[in-house]
């Protein structure tokens, strides 16, 4: 049975800023005892009304477990002075607090809230400070009201703080009117959490806003899996299972959503499909712009293509193969070209050859890749500046509309007559749409990638769709060059791609398989390899940076969560010399390797080298924790050796340790040494292209550890989930309709 008690927190033994979890000494008029539970913004000396029950802790004895906490504004002179000087209202110390209470007495809080100008009657308080004090008190009272409201629906203090930061004083009104809005606005709240809240708020099962939110949720699940659309019948069935309402009701709401243009229903190859409107518009736009670029008049070059190729060979001191010559020539004469091929097939040589010819022919060329690491590698291999596609397009946060926008658009296009994009298998439909909008008519577009790797994380199947359309000029490189053929990583990548068993543990080789029978033994060996053996054998300068563990999954003993925890223990163990911060189940420590796990376009970064600033840290960016300031509540991560980003502690849900990462997250990256556990995972993850993608991330060595049977299972599993994407169909249809 729950009790209500009122009293003062006299001492805080422990308090977590993130979760609000608190252990404190609580004193009522009659007794003193320990209280434990979630209490955001709690501080000693303030009065609270607590709801909960007494429990018996095995080690610490009797405690009061708090299920709900509400601050009670003090009524006594001493209580008011204590509250005002507690730190809630910055800039008010004990002397000023005493002067305020002495001047306004019982009306103190009312004066601060409703007549803040009167605070200037107190020596040392000007108009600006008076306004700030009033605003802080109102905000504090409002947040207290919000936590009370949310607490009755089981929403804990940590989430209440998150909601308040987004919605401010309107939190209660927004949640009450449409709890499903949370799924759009709040990172970490999905449909199921919002639906549980809606149920507690009394929203009916067949309410149209609930059904519409359910449809959006299921459509978003398709998009998360890479699909740009969902088959209509399948979408309605899945939504029906989720919501427990009739198919007829779902179809009615779906049609209404189509009329409101939030979704698009259309027939595609004889079946009705449903698009989120933004993906439909992107797919349509990409289709039209690609065909326009293919048909456009590209800038003429000074000589015939073969002469230009021979001149480039002379300048670079090399001889292109017959295949390379053909590919370069075709890229020079076509508006849009796709080059695809596995490792060692000469893609970099071709890029350099094309770049050499274009620049010497006076064609201004821009180089880009989807990720920072891929762009950096492109810069290193070409000797020319390359940027991420986002940076090339000058992505920025528009404060007027609170949305992200590309600075480069159709109205203000890129100042380039040719654009070369590497790692193009990672291009999703939205990024491709943004890129094409910024490319002027008559520009050459050359997309280079490996169509056999995992597709983009975002929705769409751009590279494969362009090849499948048969209208976009595409070349597949097949020849492995002699120097590359000496690497077992390259040879085995191609063997795996063909469904063949790799050559392992060859004398002087760079590809190893180390058999272990259990997951526990596999984990133990991976830790040993990371801590001692690989760094010593390969003379690695920076073990943390140079060794990357890649795994198919986040879960289990050999998933990223546990691997990161275990590898951190051996590569960056706890030390009195290293500051650390506990956040949920994670511990962040100075010198840890970390990864950004969501796009944050507002995070400001600063370069130490030239003090330049910019905005935006993207999903998959890898950095190192430079410092942790527990006193001021932030940690600093350095990306790309000199791009420093400060994270307040309440934003640490955007970071995770990166000693181990999923193969999907590693796309576009290259690491000196890659270690991969071979253990049972679901058939969807135990695929040939996932193993192929992981292996091709290694530069100097690849080490597979675990079950040989599992490795062979992955090689044999070439069942790739086909994505729902209409790009290839649209290109074919548009071209066909013109002829």
XYZ file of C-alpha atoms in Angstrom:
739
model
C 0.000 0.000 0.000
C 1.399 3.391 -1.041
C 1.722 6.255 1.427
C 2.015 10.031 1.055
C 4.598 11.789 3.228
C 5.791 15.371 3.388
C 9.088 16.693 4.609
C 12.505 18.096 3.739
C 15.456 16.456 1.993
C 18.305 17.175 4.393
C 21.138 15.376 2.572
C 21.653 13.891 -0.908
C 23.747 10.721 -0.832
C 23.535 10.042 -4.606
C 21.822 11.755 -7.535
C 21.950 10.949 -11.286
C 21.429 13.971 -13.550
C 20.321 11.715 -16.436
C 17.754 9.436 -14.825
C 16.936 11.479 -11.728
C 17.601 8.426 -9.553
C 18.300 9.663 -6.034
C 19.322 8.317 -2.648
C 18.707 10.918 0.059
C 18.013 11.518 3.732
C 14.413 12.702 4.258
C 13.080 14.335 7.417
C 9.427 14.741 8.401
C 8.107 16.448 11.527
C 8.409 13.157 13.417
C 11.226 11.036 11.936
C 14.209 10.758 9.574
C 14.877 7.958 7.042
C 16.416 7.150 3.651
C 14.429 7.641 0.434
C 15.303 6.150 -2.983
C 13.764 6.684 -6.428
C 13.535 8.993 -9.450
C 13.476 12.678 -8.471
C 14.650 15.107 -11.178
C 16.232 18.400 -10.071
C 16.119 17.462 -6.398
C 18.297 19.405 -3.967
C 18.920 19.460 -0.237
C 16.968 21.896 1.912
C 13.769 21.802 -0.156
C 10.375 20.440 0.840
C 8.700 17.562 -1.041
C 5.564 15.479 -0.943
C 6.536 11.883 -1.723
C 4.356 8.956 -2.741
C 5.685 5.435 -2.248
C 6.130 2.640 0.261
C 8.594 1.424 2.834
C 10.771 -1.514 1.772
C 13.454 -3.557 3.482
C 16.836 -3.507 1.688
C 19.032 -6.545 2.421
C 22.122 -4.424 2.991
C 20.846 -0.938 3.935
C 17.745 -1.783 5.931
C 14.475 0.150 5.781
C 14.046 2.659 2.933
C 11.171 4.605 1.445
C 10.871 3.722 -2.287
C 9.575 6.797 -4.114
C 7.150 6.274 -6.998
C 6.253 9.950 -7.305
C 7.710 13.212 -5.985
C 6.234 16.716 -5.934
C 8.002 19.758 -4.602
C 6.055 21.771 -2.024
C 6.803 25.470 -2.132
C 7.914 26.676 1.329
C 5.664 28.931 3.416
C 7.980 29.947 6.242
C 10.485 32.773 6.035
C 13.394 30.371 6.554
C 12.026 27.958 3.934
C 11.582 30.687 1.322
C 15.093 32.007 1.908
C 16.514 28.496 1.630
C 14.635 27.850 -1.629
C 15.652 31.147 -3.249
C 19.338 30.583 -2.469
C 19.324 26.835 -3.309
C 20.635 27.335 -6.860
C 17.296 27.035 -8.640
C 17.408 30.794 -9.306
C 20.945 31.533 -10.480
C 22.572 34.631 -9.062
C 20.522 34.668 -5.837
C 22.712 34.028 -2.822
C 21.717 33.860 0.871
C 22.012 37.642 1.451
C 19.928 38.585 -1.603
C 17.392 35.854 -0.777
C 17.014 37.228 2.768
C 16.550 40.761 1.397
C 13.840 39.610 -1.043
C 11.880 37.738 1.646
C 12.287 40.620 4.094
C 10.918 43.050 1.493
C 7.990 40.993 0.126
C 7.178 38.529 2.925
C 4.422 35.991 2.185
C 3.955 37.491 -1.301
C 7.546 36.718 -2.381
C 6.789 34.001 -4.946
C 3.746 35.844 -6.313
C 5.804 39.028 -6.799
C 8.638 37.144 -8.555
C 6.224 35.451 -10.964
C 3.733 38.231 -11.681
C 5.562 41.498 -10.945
C 9.259 40.740 -11.566
C 10.020 44.439 -12.117
C 9.599 44.999 -8.385
C 12.693 42.901 -7.706
C 14.710 45.942 -8.783
C 13.734 47.420 -5.421
C 16.369 45.078 -3.960
C 19.933 46.484 -4.111
C 22.060 44.601 -6.680
C 19.141 43.402 -8.831
C 18.724 45.144 -12.187
C 15.942 44.736 -14.745
C 17.773 41.996 -16.692
C 18.497 39.930 -13.594
C 14.935 40.413 -12.299
C 13.522 39.052 -15.577
C 15.898 36.076 -15.485
C 14.969 35.235 -11.880
C 11.263 35.395 -12.711
C 11.684 33.237 -15.799
C 13.678 30.643 -13.841
C 11.022 30.415 -11.113
C 8.165 30.106 -13.624
C 10.099 27.424 -15.511
C 10.800 25.551 -12.285
C 7.155 25.661 -11.210
C 5.961 24.641 -14.672
C 8.329 21.691 -14.821
C 7.142 20.584 -11.382
C 3.561 20.727 -12.655
C 4.504 18.714 -15.738
C 6.246 15.985 -13.733
C 3.144 15.695 -11.555
C 0.943 15.357 -14.625
C 3.186 12.833 -16.360
C 3.858 10.898 -13.179
C 0.221 9.811 -12.939
C 0.690 8.042 -16.290
C 3.851 6.259 -15.237
C 6.233 8.548 -17.133
C 9.434 8.796 -15.134
C 11.341 11.958 -14.343
C 14.051 11.288 -16.943
C 11.499 11.245 -19.792
C 9.620 14.203 -18.296
C 12.812 16.248 -18.555
C 13.264 15.197 -22.185
C 9.693 16.194 -23.067
C 9.997 19.504 -21.259
C 13.157 20.391 -23.200
C 11.284 19.945 -26.493
C 7.828 21.314 -25.661
C 8.515 23.643 -22.727
C 5.440 25.108 -21.049
C 3.160 23.538 -23.694
C 4.120 19.966 -22.721
C 0.843 19.050 -20.987
C -1.333 20.572 -23.708
C 0.528 18.842 -26.555
C 0.586 15.431 -24.879
C -3.072 15.631 -23.905
C -4.238 16.619 -27.386
C -2.060 14.218 -29.386
C 0.307 11.867 -27.538
C 1.270 10.336 -30.891
C 3.106 13.556 -31.756
C 5.825 12.317 -29.399
C 6.865 9.679 -31.942
C 7.729 12.430 -34.430
C 9.477 14.792 -32.014
C 11.161 12.817 -29.235
C 14.202 10.593 -29.815
C 13.587 7.346 -27.917
C 9.765 7.385 -27.950
C 8.228 5.014 -30.444
C 4.633 4.234 -31.262
C 4.218 1.655 -28.515
C 5.229 4.055 -25.733
C 3.008 6.783 -27.141
C 0.158 4.305 -27.523
C 0.453 3.197 -23.906
C 0.239 6.831 -22.842
C -2.751 7.422 -25.132
C -4.549 4.497 -23.535
C -4.012 5.975 -20.070
C -5.296 9.306 -21.371
C -8.472 7.539 -22.462
C -8.014 7.766 -26.233
C -10.278 5.182 -27.920
C -8.819 2.138 -29.676
C -10.403 3.118 -32.994
C -9.633 6.837 -32.724
C -8.537 8.131 -36.131
C -5.426 9.823 -34.751
C -4.375 6.477 -33.240
C -4.942 4.618 -36.508
C -3.102 7.285 -38.530
C -0.174 7.120 -36.116
C -0.180 3.317 -36.364
C -0.060 3.517 -40.175
C 2.834 5.989 -40.001
C 4.621 3.732 -37.529
C 4.342 0.678 -39.781
C 5.367 2.711 -42.848
C 8.366 3.995 -40.909
C 9.295 0.405 -40.082
C 9.377 -0.318 -43.802
C 11.539 2.775 -44.374
C 13.867 1.703 -41.540
C 14.295 -1.626 -43.345
C 15.250 0.286 -46.521
C 11.894 0.231 -48.339
C 10.556 3.363 -49.999
C 7.029 1.900 -50.097
C 4.860 -0.843 -48.608
C 2.380 -3.054 -50.468
C -1.016 -1.667 -49.448
C -2.621 -4.941 -48.375
C 0.455 -5.923 -46.382
C 0.569 -2.494 -44.729
C -3.097 -2.718 -43.707
C -2.653 -6.235 -42.313
C 0.392 -5.278 -40.228
C -1.330 -2.152 -38.954
C -4.402 -4.235 -38.037
C -2.238 -6.653 -36.055
C -0.569 -3.758 -34.272
C -3.720 -1.820 -33.374
C -6.343 -4.526 -33.038
C -8.836 -2.679 -35.276
C -10.648 -3.713 -38.456
C -9.057 -3.563 -41.907
C -12.000 -1.463 -43.113
C -11.288 1.211 -40.522
C -7.594 1.211 -41.408
C -8.343 1.541 -45.114
C -10.704 4.457 -44.459
C -8.028 6.323 -42.492
C -5.363 5.450 -45.075
C -7.482 6.936 -47.872
C -8.068 10.052 -45.768
C -4.298 10.352 -45.269
C -3.826 10.104 -49.030
C -6.314 12.949 -49.570
C -4.376 14.984 -46.991
C -1.185 14.121 -49.000
C 0.723 12.645 -46.073
C 0.912 9.337 -47.983
C 0.699 8.388 -51.659
C -1.259 5.355 -52.888
C -0.584 4.232 -56.432
C -0.382 1.183 -58.658
C 3.115 -0.098 -59.341
C 3.597 -3.130 -61.585
C 0.049 -4.355 -61.026
C -0.218 -3.896 -57.258
C -1.292 -1.052 -55.017
C 1.526 0.348 -52.891
C 1.738 3.071 -50.242
C 4.565 5.605 -49.964
C 5.252 8.114 -47.231
C 4.818 11.287 -49.291
C 8.390 12.492 -48.736
C 9.827 9.257 -50.162
C 7.427 9.294 -53.107
C 8.415 12.861 -53.994
C 12.108 12.010 -53.681
C 11.808 8.947 -55.912
C 9.884 10.900 -58.558
C 12.356 13.756 -58.463
C 15.438 11.500 -58.679
C 13.947 9.751 -61.715
C 13.329 12.967 -63.650
C 16.639 14.578 -62.764
C 18.714 11.503 -63.610
C 17.143 11.232 -67.041
C 17.634 14.967 -67.610
C 21.344 14.625 -66.738
C 21.676 11.618 -69.039
C 20.126 13.595 -71.897
C 21.915 16.901 -71.154
C 24.697 18.534 -73.147
C 27.868 17.967 -71.137
C 30.846 20.303 -71.420
C 33.022 19.398 -74.385
C 36.638 18.338 -73.822
C 39.543 19.768 -75.861
C 40.555 16.501 -77.606
C 39.056 13.153 -78.531
C 38.730 10.809 -75.566
C 41.481 8.369 -76.557
C 44.007 11.202 -76.909
C 42.990 12.517 -73.488
C 43.415 9.046 -71.973
C 46.901 8.635 -73.475
C 47.914 12.080 -72.165
C 46.651 11.153 -68.688
C 48.698 7.934 -68.789
C 51.809 9.959 -69.625
C 51.167 12.487 -66.834
C 50.527 9.771 -64.251
C 53.257 7.426 -65.426
C 51.025 4.372 -65.852
C 49.188 2.302 -68.433
C 45.457 1.729 -68.093
C 44.159 -1.755 -68.769
C 41.776 -2.325 -71.631
C 38.883 -2.500 -69.162
C 39.946 0.708 -67.406
C 40.357 2.533 -70.711
C 36.847 1.559 -71.781
C 35.332 2.645 -68.453
C 37.156 6.007 -68.415
C 36.153 6.721 -72.011
C 32.479 5.971 -71.318
C 32.466 8.165 -68.203
C 33.798 11.069 -70.260
C 31.070 10.857 -72.894
C 28.028 10.099 -70.707
C 26.058 12.498 -68.531
C 25.573 9.898 -65.770
C 27.827 6.876 -65.232
C 27.967 4.102 -62.650
C 31.187 2.195 -61.926
C 30.913 -0.836 -59.680
C 33.415 -3.492 -58.656
C 34.908 -5.308 -55.702
C 38.219 -4.625 -53.913
C 41.361 -4.621 -56.049
C 39.547 -4.016 -59.329
C 41.068 -0.583 -59.893
C 38.225 1.778 -59.004
C 40.639 4.271 -57.426
C 42.905 4.229 -60.503
C 39.896 4.975 -62.686
C 38.736 7.827 -60.439
C 42.227 9.337 -60.558
C 42.381 8.935 -64.334
C 38.998 10.615 -64.870
C 39.880 13.389 -62.441
C 43.200 14.004 -64.173
C 41.530 14.300 -67.584
C 38.669 16.504 -66.433
C 40.853 18.938 -64.527
C 43.353 19.222 -67.364
C 40.420 19.786 -69.695
C 39.220 22.723 -67.620
C 36.230 20.869 -66.133
C 35.713 21.887 -62.503
C 35.161 18.698 -60.512
C 33.778 18.044 -57.009
C 34.575 14.869 -55.054
C 32.335 13.470 -52.336
C 31.390 10.364 -50.371
C 28.463 9.588 -48.040
C 30.549 9.365 -44.831
C 33.387 11.345 -43.306
C 35.747 8.382 -43.263
C 35.043 7.532 -46.909
C 35.575 11.178 -47.894
C 38.864 11.277 -45.998
C 40.046 8.117 -47.743
C 39.014 9.577 -51.110
C 41.094 12.686 -50.368
C 44.101 10.516 -49.517
C 43.872 8.334 -52.633
C 43.220 11.170 -55.103
C 45.310 13.942 -53.586
C 42.296 16.252 -54.018
C 39.862 17.627 -51.464
C 36.804 15.429 -50.978
C 33.930 16.084 -48.601
C 30.868 14.294 -47.357
C 27.846 14.728 -49.589
C 26.142 16.600 -46.748
C 29.011 19.051 -46.469
C 29.249 19.455 -50.229
C 25.581 20.439 -50.229
C 26.097 22.789 -47.240
C 23.613 21.081 -44.943
C 22.407 23.386 -42.179
C 19.720 23.840 -39.542
C 17.125 26.455 -40.494
C 16.020 28.047 -37.232
C 13.040 29.750 -38.875
C 11.455 26.430 -39.850
C 13.257 24.179 -37.307
C 14.224 21.846 -40.151
C 17.404 20.765 -41.867
C 18.052 22.147 -45.331
C 20.651 21.885 -48.057
C 22.287 25.221 -48.800
C 22.987 24.069 -52.343
C 19.777 23.704 -54.321
C 18.325 24.183 -57.780
C 18.273 27.940 -57.104
C 21.886 27.975 -55.843
C 23.560 24.937 -57.448
C 27.043 23.531 -57.004
C 29.805 25.347 -58.824
C 30.977 22.145 -60.505
C 30.812 20.736 -64.034
C 31.477 17.188 -62.869
C 30.687 15.400 -59.602
C 32.310 12.106 -58.591
C 30.785 10.226 -55.626
C 32.630 7.252 -54.103
C 31.026 4.516 -51.943
C 27.798 5.141 -53.835
C 26.199 1.924 -52.511
C 25.554 3.976 -49.360
C 23.449 6.614 -51.144
C 19.821 6.489 -50.056
C 16.977 8.046 -52.025
C 16.747 11.239 -49.918
C 20.452 12.061 -50.097
C 20.470 11.307 -53.824
C 17.522 13.637 -54.278
C 19.347 16.431 -52.446
C 22.475 15.868 -54.536
C 20.667 15.890 -57.875
C 18.775 19.078 -57.021
C 22.123 20.835 -56.537
C 23.673 19.637 -59.809
C 23.392 21.970 -62.798
C 22.115 20.677 -66.159
C 25.035 19.539 -68.316
C 27.103 18.316 -65.332
C 28.768 14.909 -65.499
C 27.764 12.671 -62.564
C 29.946 9.631 -61.863
C 28.899 7.211 -59.109
C 31.495 4.687 -57.938
C 30.778 1.837 -55.542
C 30.438 -1.865 -54.855
C 26.941 -3.129 -55.630
C 27.627 -6.385 -53.750
C 28.027 -4.671 -50.385
C 25.205 -4.017 -47.968
C 22.801 -1.388 -49.286
C 22.311 2.072 -47.768
C 21.112 2.426 -44.173
C 18.433 4.865 -45.344
C 15.502 3.980 -47.589
C 16.128 3.207 -51.228
C 18.313 0.985 -53.366
C 19.830 3.667 -55.554
C 23.001 2.068 -56.933
C 21.361 -1.267 -57.783
C 18.277 0.452 -59.182
C 20.375 2.553 -61.548
C 22.128 -0.550 -62.823
C 18.838 -2.441 -63.119
C 17.178 0.413 -65.031
C 19.441 -0.358 -68.026
C 19.171 3.297 -69.037
C 21.923 4.702 -66.823
C 25.322 3.762 -68.250
C 26.868 1.222 -65.858
C 30.204 -0.620 -65.895
C 31.151 -3.572 -63.689
C 34.876 -4.095 -63.109
C 35.919 -7.737 -62.924
C 39.707 -7.872 -63.278
C 41.706 -8.104 -60.031
C 45.089 -6.431 -60.466
C 48.300 -8.259 -59.632
C 49.268 -6.223 -56.572
C 45.762 -6.548 -55.110
C 45.728 -10.272 -55.925
C 48.658 -10.727 -53.529
C 46.331 -9.814 -50.653
C 44.262 -12.660 -49.252
C 41.767 -10.056 -48.022
C 41.056 -9.096 -51.636
C 41.169 -12.661 -52.954
C 38.915 -13.955 -50.187
C 36.434 -11.104 -50.539
C 35.902 -12.173 -54.143
C 35.771 -15.864 -53.175
C 33.146 -15.136 -50.524
C 31.177 -13.094 -53.052
C 31.156 -16.110 -55.373
C 30.052 -18.440 -52.572
C 33.489 -20.046 -52.161
C 35.389 -20.855 -48.969
C 38.193 -18.362 -48.192
C 41.884 -19.233 -47.932
C 42.813 -18.861 -44.269
C 46.004 -18.877 -42.196
C 48.370 -18.954 -45.174
C 52.072 -18.332 -44.463
C 52.681 -14.574 -44.628
C 48.995 -13.973 -45.275
C 46.650 -11.301 -44.003
C 43.468 -13.368 -43.562
C 43.059 -15.643 -40.555
C 40.463 -17.940 -39.063
C 40.794 -18.908 -35.379
C 38.409 -21.626 -34.312
C 36.636 -21.548 -30.960
C 33.792 -23.817 -29.901
C 31.827 -21.550 -27.570
C 30.806 -17.903 -27.515
C 32.574 -17.500 -24.176
C 35.869 -18.769 -25.630
C 35.369 -16.612 -28.734
C 34.913 -13.517 -26.577
C 37.985 -14.379 -24.524
C 40.146 -14.714 -27.645
C 38.843 -11.467 -29.176
C 39.802 -9.620 -25.974
C 43.261 -11.219 -26.019
C 43.771 -10.301 -29.687
C 42.781 -6.696 -29.041
C 44.786 -6.299 -25.862
C 48.053 -8.038 -26.737
C 48.543 -10.050 -29.873
C 47.449 -7.919 -32.833
C 49.085 -4.679 -31.735
C 52.394 -6.422 -31.134
C 52.297 -8.539 -34.315
C 51.386 -5.650 -36.633
C 53.353 -2.946 -34.750
C 50.231 -0.806 -34.476
C 50.757 2.795 -33.383
C 47.305 3.162 -31.833
C 45.590 -0.083 -30.861
C 42.272 1.594 -30.010
C 42.079 3.361 -33.371
C 43.633 0.650 -35.552
C 41.725 -2.450 -34.392
C 38.024 -2.603 -35.158
C 35.740 -5.426 -34.059
C 32.773 -5.877 -36.413
C 29.777 -8.025 -35.554
C 26.404 -8.670 -37.198
C 24.268 -7.814 -34.176
C 23.882 -5.604 -31.103
C 22.575 -8.337 -28.833
C 24.079 -11.314 -27.055
C 27.507 -12.147 -25.706
C 29.125 -11.252 -29.051
C 26.892 -8.301 -29.883
C 28.169 -4.734 -29.849
C 26.804 -3.861 -26.397
C 28.646 -6.593 -24.537
C 31.741 -6.545 -26.768
C 32.203 -2.827 -26.133
C 31.882 -3.327 -22.399
C 34.428 -6.156 -22.402
C 36.945 -4.618 -24.813
C 36.854 -1.328 -22.912
C 38.023 -3.239 -19.833
C 41.220 -4.367 -21.577
C 41.982 -1.437 -23.907
C 40.946 1.477 -21.687
C 40.458 0.229 -18.121
C 39.357 2.381 -15.208
C 42.136 4.539 -13.771
C 42.379 7.370 -11.222
C 44.003 9.371 -14.043
C 41.002 9.025 -16.368
C 37.743 10.825 -15.677
C 34.625 8.836 -16.477
C 30.863 9.257 -16.614
C 28.262 6.569 -16.028
C 25.223 6.900 -18.265
C 22.575 4.205 -17.951
C 24.357 0.897 -18.487
C 27.322 2.530 -20.236
C 30.489 3.988 -18.794
C 32.198 6.660 -20.868
C 35.864 7.215 -20.057
C 38.540 9.574 -21.318
C 40.378 7.983 -24.308
C 37.357 5.821 -25.208
C 36.494 5.314 -28.870
C 32.875 6.395 -29.397
C 30.322 6.695 -32.182
C 27.510 9.157 -32.843
C 24.324 7.080 -33.300
C 21.887 9.679 -34.653
C 22.141 12.628 -37.001
C 22.437 15.821 -34.967
C 22.582 18.783 -37.290
C 22.764 21.387 -34.522
C 25.811 20.127 -32.637
C 28.575 22.701 -33.005
C 32.135 21.565 -33.682
C 35.350 23.578 -33.599
C 38.723 22.919 -35.186
C 41.686 23.651 -32.943
C 44.033 24.081 -35.925
C 42.296 27.101 -37.437
C 39.490 27.802 -34.884
C 36.881 27.381 -37.617
C 33.409 26.264 -36.560
C 30.603 24.301 -38.137
C 27.498 22.346 -37.301
C 26.474 18.736 -37.654
C 27.652 15.360 -36.371
C 26.233 12.389 -38.222
C 25.108 8.866 -37.491
C 28.195 6.625 -37.728
C 30.856 9.302 -37.093
C 33.653 7.848 -34.940
C 35.714 9.873 -32.488
C 37.690 9.739 -29.238
C 36.689 11.132 -25.851
C 39.205 13.880 -25.211
C 38.002 14.997 -21.781
C 35.157 14.639 -19.277
C 34.139 17.512 -17.021
C 31.943 16.083 -14.263
C 31.712 19.423 -12.487
C 30.192 21.343 -15.414
C 28.435 18.278 -16.844
C 29.835 17.674 -20.323
C 32.328 15.560 -22.231
C 34.326 16.491 -25.327
C 34.778 14.198 -28.320
C 37.339 14.804 -31.041
C 36.457 13.688 -34.577
C 38.901 13.543 -37.511
C 41.836 14.387 -35.187
C 40.901 18.088 -34.729
C 37.110 18.567 -34.825
C 36.049 19.022 -31.203
C 32.424 18.570 -30.104
C 31.064 19.213 -26.600
C 28.243 16.954 -25.362
C 26.198 17.988 -22.299
C 25.539 14.934 -20.141
C 21.854 14.932 -21.068
C 22.862 14.264 -24.712
C 24.923 11.163 -24.020
C 22.131 8.977 -25.397
C 23.502 10.045 -28.804
C 26.833 8.297 -28.154
C 27.906 4.712 -27.690
C 31.256 2.980 -27.364
C 32.789 1.986 -30.702
C 35.455 -0.629 -29.953
C 32.913 -2.925 -31.589
C 30.282 -1.880 -34.115
C 27.820 -3.600 -36.406
C 28.902 -4.328 -39.961
C 26.117 -2.016 -41.136
C 27.648 0.882 -39.190
C 31.094 0.195 -40.690
C 30.034 0.907 -44.278
C 32.235 3.427 -46.017
C 35.020 2.927 -43.464
C 38.353 1.155 -43.660
C 40.403 -0.071 -40.693
C 43.962 -1.419 -40.480
C 42.826 -4.581 -38.654
C 39.314 -6.046 -38.567
C 38.218 -8.769 -36.134
C 34.863 -10.507 -36.688
C 33.187 -13.067 -34.413
C 31.632 -16.004 -36.234
C 28.680 -17.026 -34.097
C 25.028 -17.902 -34.631
C 22.803 -14.976 -35.560
C 19.401 -14.820 -37.230
C 19.401 -15.970 -40.889
C 18.604 -12.416 -42.019
C 21.941 -11.247 -40.581
C 23.924 -14.398 -41.347
C 24.264 -13.443 -45.008
C 27.000 -13.547 -47.617
C 26.889 -9.823 -48.371
C 27.189 -8.958 -44.672
C 30.327 -11.114 -44.327
C 31.661 -9.712 -47.626
C 31.073 -6.136 -46.451
C 32.820 -6.808 -43.128
C 35.835 -8.476 -44.742
C 36.295 -5.620 -47.224
C 36.628 -3.138 -44.335
C 40.048 -4.610 -43.440
C 43.226 -3.084 -44.868
C 46.185 -4.921 -43.315
C 44.521 -7.927 -41.716
C 41.186 -9.662 -41.191
C 40.744 -12.156 -38.339
C 37.602 -14.289 -38.083
C 37.102 -15.918 -34.675
C 34.627 -18.642 -33.711
C 32.661 -21.287 -35.567
C 33.827 -22.409 -39.008
C 30.349 -23.840 -39.571
C 28.836 -20.392 -39.038
C 31.279 -18.821 -41.495
C 30.337 -21.386 -44.140
C 26.635 -20.854 -43.369
C 27.030 -17.139 -44.047
C 28.882 -17.755 -47.299
C 26.152 -20.132 -48.462
C 23.323 -17.751 -47.535
C 22.923 -15.516 -50.573
C 19.252 -14.786 -49.862
C 19.223 -11.003 -49.843
C 16.043 -9.271 -48.781
C 14.807 -7.428 -51.822
C 13.946 -3.839 -50.998
C 10.686 -2.251 -52.047
C 11.924 0.495 -54.336
C 10.333 1.955 -57.429
C 13.290 3.894 -58.859
C 14.306 1.391 -61.548
C 10.665 0.904 -62.576
C 10.087 4.670 -62.795
C 13.183 5.224 -64.937
C 12.107 2.453 -67.328
C 8.522 3.712 -67.489
C 9.498 7.327 -68.083
C 11.966 6.414 -70.828
C 9.474 3.991 -72.408
C 6.685 6.592 -72.403
C 8.906 9.068 -74.237
C 9.678 6.681 -77.086
